[in-house]
Amino acid sequence: MPKAKGKSRRQKFAYNLNRKRLYRSARRRAAPRIECSHVRHAWDPAKSVAQNLADMGLAEDPNKAVPIPKKKLLGAEMEIDGQEKGKKTVRKPYVLNEMEYEASLPEKKSNTLSRDLIDYVRYMIQNHGENYKEMARDEKNYYQDTPKQIKRKINVYKNFYPEEYKDFVASLKQEKMDVQ
């Protein structure tokens, strides 16, 4: 079978392409992407990145901001004068204060279970109670979970929604008493 035409040829260098101009335009377009809203609002596009960060009291290079102390030589003590020289005035301290306040807020729990899993667990408990072997043989067990897998899913549901689980079990007991 013949080879595809042009595949075995080596690539030729494009001498007439001006790569400097391409590089410059790409560099000019690339502005820093700022995620923090406080920093974004205080940002001055006329200043450099280092000047903007220094005005806000933030570090441009973390290695320079918090230097790793070198091991002391035997018998000689070293003085750290770099911290006194590096002190700069912070012109926009509100940015740093707002960031510290946001960091101190407690984190919200965003873990939730899918509606399908909740319905599946409720159905299994409602029809089979605590009998996991029966649950494994149920026709609604589409994924063919083993009894241990079903038990694990029920425990996850219990841990995520303990009050809801207690109410659900209490309502099931109430229904049983009403039927009898």
PDB file of N, CA, C and O in Angstrom, residues 34-81:
ATOM      1  N   ILE A  34      -6.834  38.443  37.141  1.00  0.00           N
ATOM      2  CA  ILE A  34      -6.949  38.610  38.582  1.00  0.00           C
ATOM      3  C   ILE A  34      -8.240  37.958  39.056  1.00  0.00           C
ATOM      4  O   ILE A  34      -9.330  38.306  38.612  1.00  0.00           O
ATOM      5  N   GLU A  35      -8.112  36.988  39.966  1.00  0.00           N
ATOM      6  CA  GLU A  35      -9.265  36.255  40.475  1.00  0.00           C
ATOM      7  C   GLU A  35      -9.932  36.983  41.638  1.00  0.00           C
ATOM      8  O   GLU A  35     -11.141  36.988  41.752  1.00  0.00           O
ATOM      9  N   CYS A  36      -9.168  37.589  42.516  1.00  0.00           N
ATOM     10  CA  CYS A  36      -9.704  38.224  43.712  1.00  0.00           C
ATOM     11  C   CYS A  36     -10.340  39.561  43.350  1.00  0.00           C
ATOM     12  O   CYS A  36      -9.705  40.420  42.729  1.00  0.00           O
ATOM     13  N   SER A  37     -11.584  39.757  43.761  1.00  0.00           N
ATOM     14  CA  SER A  37     -12.300  40.985  43.389  1.00  0.00           C
ATOM     15  C   SER A  37     -11.690  42.216  44.058  1.00  0.00           C
ATOM     16  O   SER A  37     -11.678  43.298  43.468  1.00  0.00           O
ATOM     17  N   HIS A  38     -11.169  42.069  45.270  1.00  0.00           N
ATOM     18  CA  HIS A  38     -10.580  43.210  45.974  1.00  0.00           C
ATOM     19  C   HIS A  38      -9.348  43.707  45.232  1.00  0.00           C
ATOM     20  O   HIS A  38      -9.151  44.915  45.073  1.00  0.00           O
ATOM     21  N   VAL A  39      -8.540  42.777  44.778  1.00  0.00           N
ATOM     22  CA  VAL A  39      -7.327  43.150  44.041  1.00  0.00           C
ATOM     23  C   VAL A  39      -7.710  43.747  42.690  1.00  0.00           C
ATOM     24  O   VAL A  39      -7.122  44.732  42.240  1.00  0.00           O
ATOM     25  N   ARG A  40      -8.721  43.163  42.040  1.00  0.00           N
ATOM     26  CA  ARG A  40      -9.145  43.634  40.722  1.00  0.00           C
ATOM     27  C   ARG A  40      -9.611  45.088  40.786  1.00  0.00           C
ATOM     28  O   ARG A  40      -9.307  45.895  39.904  1.00  0.00           O
ATOM     29  N   HIS A  41     -10.348  45.459  41.851  1.00  0.00           N
ATOM     30  CA  HIS A  41     -10.862  46.825  41.955  1.00  0.00           C
ATOM     31  C   HIS A  41      -9.763  47.829  42.313  1.00  0.00           C
ATOM     32  O   HIS A  41      -9.856  49.002  41.942  1.00  0.00           O
ATOM     33  N   ALA A  42      -8.750  47.382  43.022  1.00  0.00           N
ATOM     34  CA  ALA A  42      -7.672  48.288  43.423  1.00  0.00           C
ATOM     35  C   ALA A  42      -6.547  48.346  42.391  1.00  0.00           C
ATOM     36  O   ALA A  42      -5.596  49.102  42.548  1.00  0.00           O
ATOM     37  N   TRP A  43      -6.630  47.545  41.330  1.00  0.00           N
ATOM     38  CA  TRP A  43      -5.563  47.444  40.339  1.00  0.00           C
ATOM     39  C   TRP A  43      -5.487  48.709  39.501  1.00  0.00           C
ATOM     40  O   TRP A  43      -6.497  49.236  39.047  1.00  0.00           O
ATOM     41  N   ASP A  44      -4.267  49.199  39.287  1.00  0.00           N
ATOM     42  CA  ASP A  44      -4.043  50.371  38.449  1.00  0.00           C
ATOM     43  C   ASP A  44      -3.313  49.915  37.188  1.00  0.00           C
ATOM     44  O   ASP A  44      -2.143  49.516  37.254  1.00  0.00           O
ATOM     45  N   PRO A  45      -3.971  49.955  36.025  1.00  0.00           N
ATOM     46  CA  PRO A  45      -3.327  49.434  34.813  1.00  0.00           C
ATOM     47  C   PRO A  45      -2.120  50.250  34.355  1.00  0.00           C
ATOM     48  O   PRO A  45      -1.306  49.763  33.577  1.00  0.00           O
ATOM     49  N   ALA A  46      -1.970  51.460  34.860  1.00  0.00           N
ATOM     50  CA  ALA A  46      -0.825  52.285  34.471  1.00  0.00           C
ATOM     51  C   ALA A  46       0.458  51.839  35.179  1.00  0.00           C
ATOM     52  O   ALA A  46       1.557  52.142  34.716  1.00  0.00           O
ATOM     53  N   LYS A  47       0.318  51.112  36.273  1.00  0.00           N
ATOM     54  CA  LYS A  47       1.490  50.670  37.040  1.00  0.00           C
ATOM     55  C   LYS A  47       1.857  49.239  36.670  1.00  0.00           C
ATOM     56  O   LYS A  47       1.049  48.491  36.124  1.00  0.00           O
ATOM     57  N   SER A  48       3.067  48.853  37.021  1.00  0.00           N
ATOM     58  CA  SER A  48       3.513  47.486  36.766  1.00  0.00           C
ATOM     59  C   SER A  48       2.916  46.545  37.812  1.00  0.00           C
ATOM     60  O   SER A  48       2.348  46.986  38.814  1.00  0.00           O
ATOM     61  N   VAL A  49       3.071  45.258  37.575  1.00  0.00           N
ATOM     62  CA  VAL A  49       2.547  44.257  38.509  1.00  0.00           C
ATOM     63  C   VAL A  49       3.224  44.415  39.874  1.00  0.00           C
ATOM     64  O   VAL A  49       2.563  44.405  40.911  1.00  0.00           O
ATOM     65  N   ALA A  50       4.534  44.596  39.872  1.00  0.00           N
ATOM     66  CA  ALA A  50       5.278  44.721  41.131  1.00  0.00           C
ATOM     67  C   ALA A  50       4.834  45.959  41.903  1.00  0.00           C
ATOM     68  O   ALA A  50       4.674  45.909  43.135  1.00  0.00           O
ATOM     69  N   GLN A  51       4.617  47.076  41.212  1.00  0.00           N
ATOM     70  CA  GLN A  51       4.191  48.302  41.889  1.00  0.00           C
ATOM     71  C   GLN A  51       2.780  48.156  42.459  1.00  0.00           C
ATOM     72  O   GLN A  51       2.503  48.589  43.577  1.00  0.00           O
ATOM     73  N   ASN A  52       1.876  47.548  41.691  1.00  0.00           N
ATOM     74  CA  ASN A  52       0.510  47.345  42.171  1.00  0.00           C
ATOM     75  C   ASN A  52       0.494  46.476  43.418  1.00  0.00           C
ATOM     76  O   ASN A  52      -0.174  46.791  44.402  1.00  0.00           O
ATOM     77  N   LEU A  53       1.215  45.369  43.382  1.00  0.00           N
ATOM     78  CA  LEU A  53       1.232  44.464  44.528  1.00  0.00           C
ATOM     79  C   LEU A  53       1.888  45.108  45.743  1.00  0.00           C
ATOM     80  O   LEU A  53       1.443  44.907  46.872  1.00  0.00           O
ATOM     81  N   ALA A  54       2.927  45.912  45.522  1.00  0.00           N
ATOM     82  CA  ALA A  54       3.590  46.593  46.633  1.00  0.00           C
ATOM     83  C   ALA A  54       2.646  47.617  47.266  1.00  0.00           C
ATOM     84  O   ALA A  54       2.628  47.776  48.495  1.00  0.00           O
ATOM     85  N   ASP A  55       1.851  48.309  46.457  1.00  0.00           N
ATOM     86  CA  ASP A  55       0.883  49.271  46.993  1.00  0.00           C
ATOM     87  C   ASP A  55      -0.171  48.600  47.866  1.00  0.00           C
ATOM     88  O   ASP A  55      -0.681  49.181  48.809  1.00  0.00           O
ATOM     89  N   MET A  56      -0.510  47.364  47.527  1.00  0.00           N
ATOM     90  CA  MET A  56      -1.540  46.644  48.285  1.00  0.00           C
ATOM     91  C   MET A  56      -0.961  45.892  49.479  1.00  0.00           C
ATOM     92  O   MET A  56      -1.712  45.306  50.261  1.00  0.00           O
ATOM     93  N   GLY A  57       0.348  45.848  49.589  1.00  0.00           N
ATOM     94  CA  GLY A  57       0.976  45.137  50.697  1.00  0.00           C
ATOM     95  C   GLY A  57       1.123  43.655  50.427  1.00  0.00           C
ATOM     96  O   GLY A  57       1.292  42.862  51.348  1.00  0.00           O
ATOM     97  N   LEU A  58       1.059  43.264  49.158  1.00  0.00           N
ATOM     98  CA  LEU A  58       1.199  41.864  48.779  1.00  0.00           C
ATOM     99  C   LEU A  58       2.592  41.631  48.207  1.00  0.00           C
ATOM    100  O   LEU A  58       3.243  42.554  47.732  1.00  0.00           O
ATOM    101  N   ALA A  59       3.036  40.392  48.213  1.00  0.00           N
ATOM    102  CA  ALA A  59       4.373  40.063  47.747  1.00  0.00           C
ATOM    103  C   ALA A  59       4.331  39.620  46.293  1.00  0.00           C
ATOM    104  O   ALA A  59       3.473  38.844  45.894  1.00  0.00           O
ATOM    105  N   GLU A  60       5.284  40.127  45.520  1.00  0.00           N
ATOM    106  CA  GLU A  60       5.396  39.695  44.125  1.00  0.00           C
ATOM    107  C   GLU A  60       6.092  38.338  44.071  1.00  0.00           C
ATOM    108  O   GLU A  60       5.655  37.436  43.365  1.00  0.00           O
ATOM    109  N   ASP A  61       7.154  38.194  44.819  1.00  0.00           N
ATOM    110  CA  ASP A  61       7.915  36.948  44.848  1.00  0.00           C
ATOM    111  C   ASP A  61       7.904  36.411  46.279  1.00  0.00           C
ATOM    112  O   ASP A  61       8.509  37.009  47.168  1.00  0.00           O
ATOM    113  N   PRO A  62       7.226  35.304  46.532  1.00  0.00           N
ATOM    114  CA  PRO A  62       7.152  34.798  47.906  1.00  0.00           C
ATOM    115  C   PRO A  62       8.511  34.381  48.464  1.00  0.00           C
ATOM    116  O   PRO A  62       8.718  34.398  49.674  1.00  0.00           O
ATOM    117  N   ASN A  63       9.432  34.019  47.601  1.00  0.00           N
ATOM    118  CA  ASN A  63      10.764  33.625  48.078  1.00  0.00           C
ATOM    119  C   ASN A  63      11.521  34.809  48.654  1.00  0.00           C
ATOM    120  O   ASN A  63      12.318  34.662  49.580  1.00  0.00           O
ATOM    121  N   LYS A  64      11.275  36.000  48.112  1.00  0.00           N
ATOM    122  CA  LYS A  64      11.930  37.185  48.646  1.00  0.00           C
ATOM    123  C   LYS A  64      11.182  37.730  49.856  1.00  0.00           C
ATOM    124  O   LYS A  64      11.776  38.320  50.751  1.00  0.00           O
ATOM    125  N   ALA A  65       9.872  37.548  49.897  1.00  0.00           N
ATOM    126  CA  ALA A  65       9.074  38.075  51.000  1.00  0.00           C
ATOM    127  C   ALA A  65       9.350  37.325  52.295  1.00  0.00           C
ATOM    128  O   ALA A  65       9.443  37.925  53.357  1.00  0.00           O
ATOM    129  N   VAL A  66       9.449  36.004  52.221  1.00  0.00           N
ATOM    130  CA  VAL A  66       9.732  35.186  53.398  1.00  0.00           C
ATOM    131  C   VAL A  66      10.956  34.338  53.073  1.00  0.00           C
ATOM    132  O   VAL A  66      10.843  33.190  52.666  1.00  0.00           O
ATOM    133  N   PRO A  67      12.144  34.904  53.246  1.00  0.00           N
ATOM    134  CA  PRO A  67      13.345  34.156  52.877  1.00  0.00           C
ATOM    135  C   PRO A  67      13.611  32.995  53.839  1.00  0.00           C
ATOM    136  O   PRO A  67      13.283  33.063  55.015  1.00  0.00           O
ATOM    137  N   ILE A  68      14.185  31.960  53.299  1.00  0.00           N
ATOM    138  CA  ILE A  68      14.565  30.810  54.111  1.00  0.00           C
ATOM    139  C   ILE A  68      15.906  31.146  54.763  1.00  0.00           C
ATOM    140  O   ILE A  68      16.871  31.464  54.061  1.00  0.00           O
ATOM    141  N   PRO A  69      15.979  31.097  56.103  1.00  0.00           N
ATOM    142  CA  PRO A  69      17.244  31.464  56.758  1.00  0.00           C
ATOM    143  C   PRO A  69      18.324  30.433  56.451  1.00  0.00           C
ATOM    144  O   PRO A  69      18.080  29.230  56.473  1.00  0.00           O
ATOM    145  N   LYS A  70      19.501  30.939  56.141  1.00  0.00           N
ATOM    146  CA  LYS A  70      20.628  30.048  55.864  1.00  0.00           C
ATOM    147  C   LYS A  70      21.155  29.499  57.189  1.00  0.00           C
ATOM    148  O   LYS A  70      21.049  30.131  58.234  1.00  0.00           O
ATOM    149  N   LYS A  71      21.720  28.314  57.116  1.00  0.00           N
ATOM    150  CA  LYS A  71      22.240  27.691  58.331  1.00  0.00           C
ATOM    151  C   LYS A  71      23.387  28.533  58.884  1.00  0.00           C
ATOM    152  O   LYS A  71      24.235  29.034  58.126  1.00  0.00           O
ATOM    153  N   LYS A  72      23.375  28.682  60.193  1.00  0.00           N
ATOM    154  CA  LYS A  72      24.415  29.482  60.835  1.00  0.00           C
ATOM    155  C   LYS A  72      25.752  28.759  60.779  1.00  0.00           C
ATOM    156  O   LYS A  72      25.820  27.542  60.939  1.00  0.00           O
ATOM    157  N   LEU A  73      26.766  29.534  60.530  1.00  0.00           N
ATOM    158  CA  LEU A  73      28.107  28.966  60.545  1.00  0.00           C
ATOM    159  C   LEU A  73      28.512  28.687  61.987  1.00  0.00           C
ATOM    160  O   LEU A  73      28.024  29.319  62.926  1.00  0.00           O
ATOM    161  N   LEU A  74      29.410  27.765  62.184  1.00  0.00           N
ATOM    162  CA  LEU A  74      29.842  27.405  63.532  1.00  0.00           C
ATOM    163  C   LEU A  74      30.494  28.591  64.221  1.00  0.00           C
ATOM    164  O   LEU A  74      31.465  29.160  63.717  1.00  0.00           O
ATOM    165  N   GLY A  75      29.937  28.991  65.362  1.00  0.00           N
ATOM    166  CA  GLY A  75      30.528  30.052  66.159  1.00  0.00           C
ATOM    167  C   GLY A  75      30.212  31.451  65.680  1.00  0.00           C
ATOM    168  O   GLY A  75      30.493  32.404  66.390  1.00  0.00           O
ATOM    169  N   ALA A  76      29.670  31.638  64.505  1.00  0.00           N
ATOM    170  CA  ALA A  76      29.396  32.985  64.000  1.00  0.00           C
ATOM    171  C   ALA A  76      27.883  33.209  63.932  1.00  0.00           C
ATOM    172  O   ALA A  76      27.139  32.324  63.563  1.00  0.00           O
ATOM    173  N   GLU A  77      27.472  34.397  64.293  1.00  0.00           N
ATOM    174  CA  GLU A  77      26.055  34.731  64.220  1.00  0.00           C
ATOM    175  C   GLU A  77      25.829  35.699  63.065  1.00  0.00           C
ATOM    176  O   GLU A  77      26.615  36.611  62.835  1.00  0.00           O
ATOM    177  N   MET A  78      24.744  35.475  62.371  1.00  0.00           N
ATOM    178  CA  MET A  78      24.431  36.331  61.227  1.00  0.00           C
ATOM    179  C   MET A  78      23.299  37.279  61.630  1.00  0.00           C
ATOM    180  O   MET A  78      22.363  36.893  62.300  1.00  0.00           O
ATOM    181  N   GLU A  79      23.392  38.513  61.168  1.00  0.00           N
ATOM    182  CA  GLU A  79      22.345  39.488  61.443  1.00  0.00           C
ATOM    183  C   GLU A  79      21.459  39.612  60.215  1.00  0.00           C
ATOM    184  O   GLU A  79      21.938  39.617  59.088  1.00  0.00           O
ATOM    185  N   ILE A  80      20.176  39.745  60.459  1.00  0.00           N
ATOM    186  CA  ILE A  80      19.240  39.887  59.347  1.00  0.00           C
ATOM    187  C   ILE A  80      18.867  41.363  59.218  1.00  0.00           C
ATOM    188  O   ILE A  80      18.103  41.906  60.012  1.00  0.00           O
ATOM    189  N   ASP A  81      19.475  42.018  58.225  1.00  0.00           N
ATOM    190  CA  ASP A  81      19.178  43.422  57.967  1.00  0.00           C
ATOM    191  C   ASP A  81      18.221  43.575  56.788  1.00  0.00           C
ATOM    192  O   ASP A  81      17.728  44.657  56.524  1.00  0.00           O
TER     193      ASP A  81
END
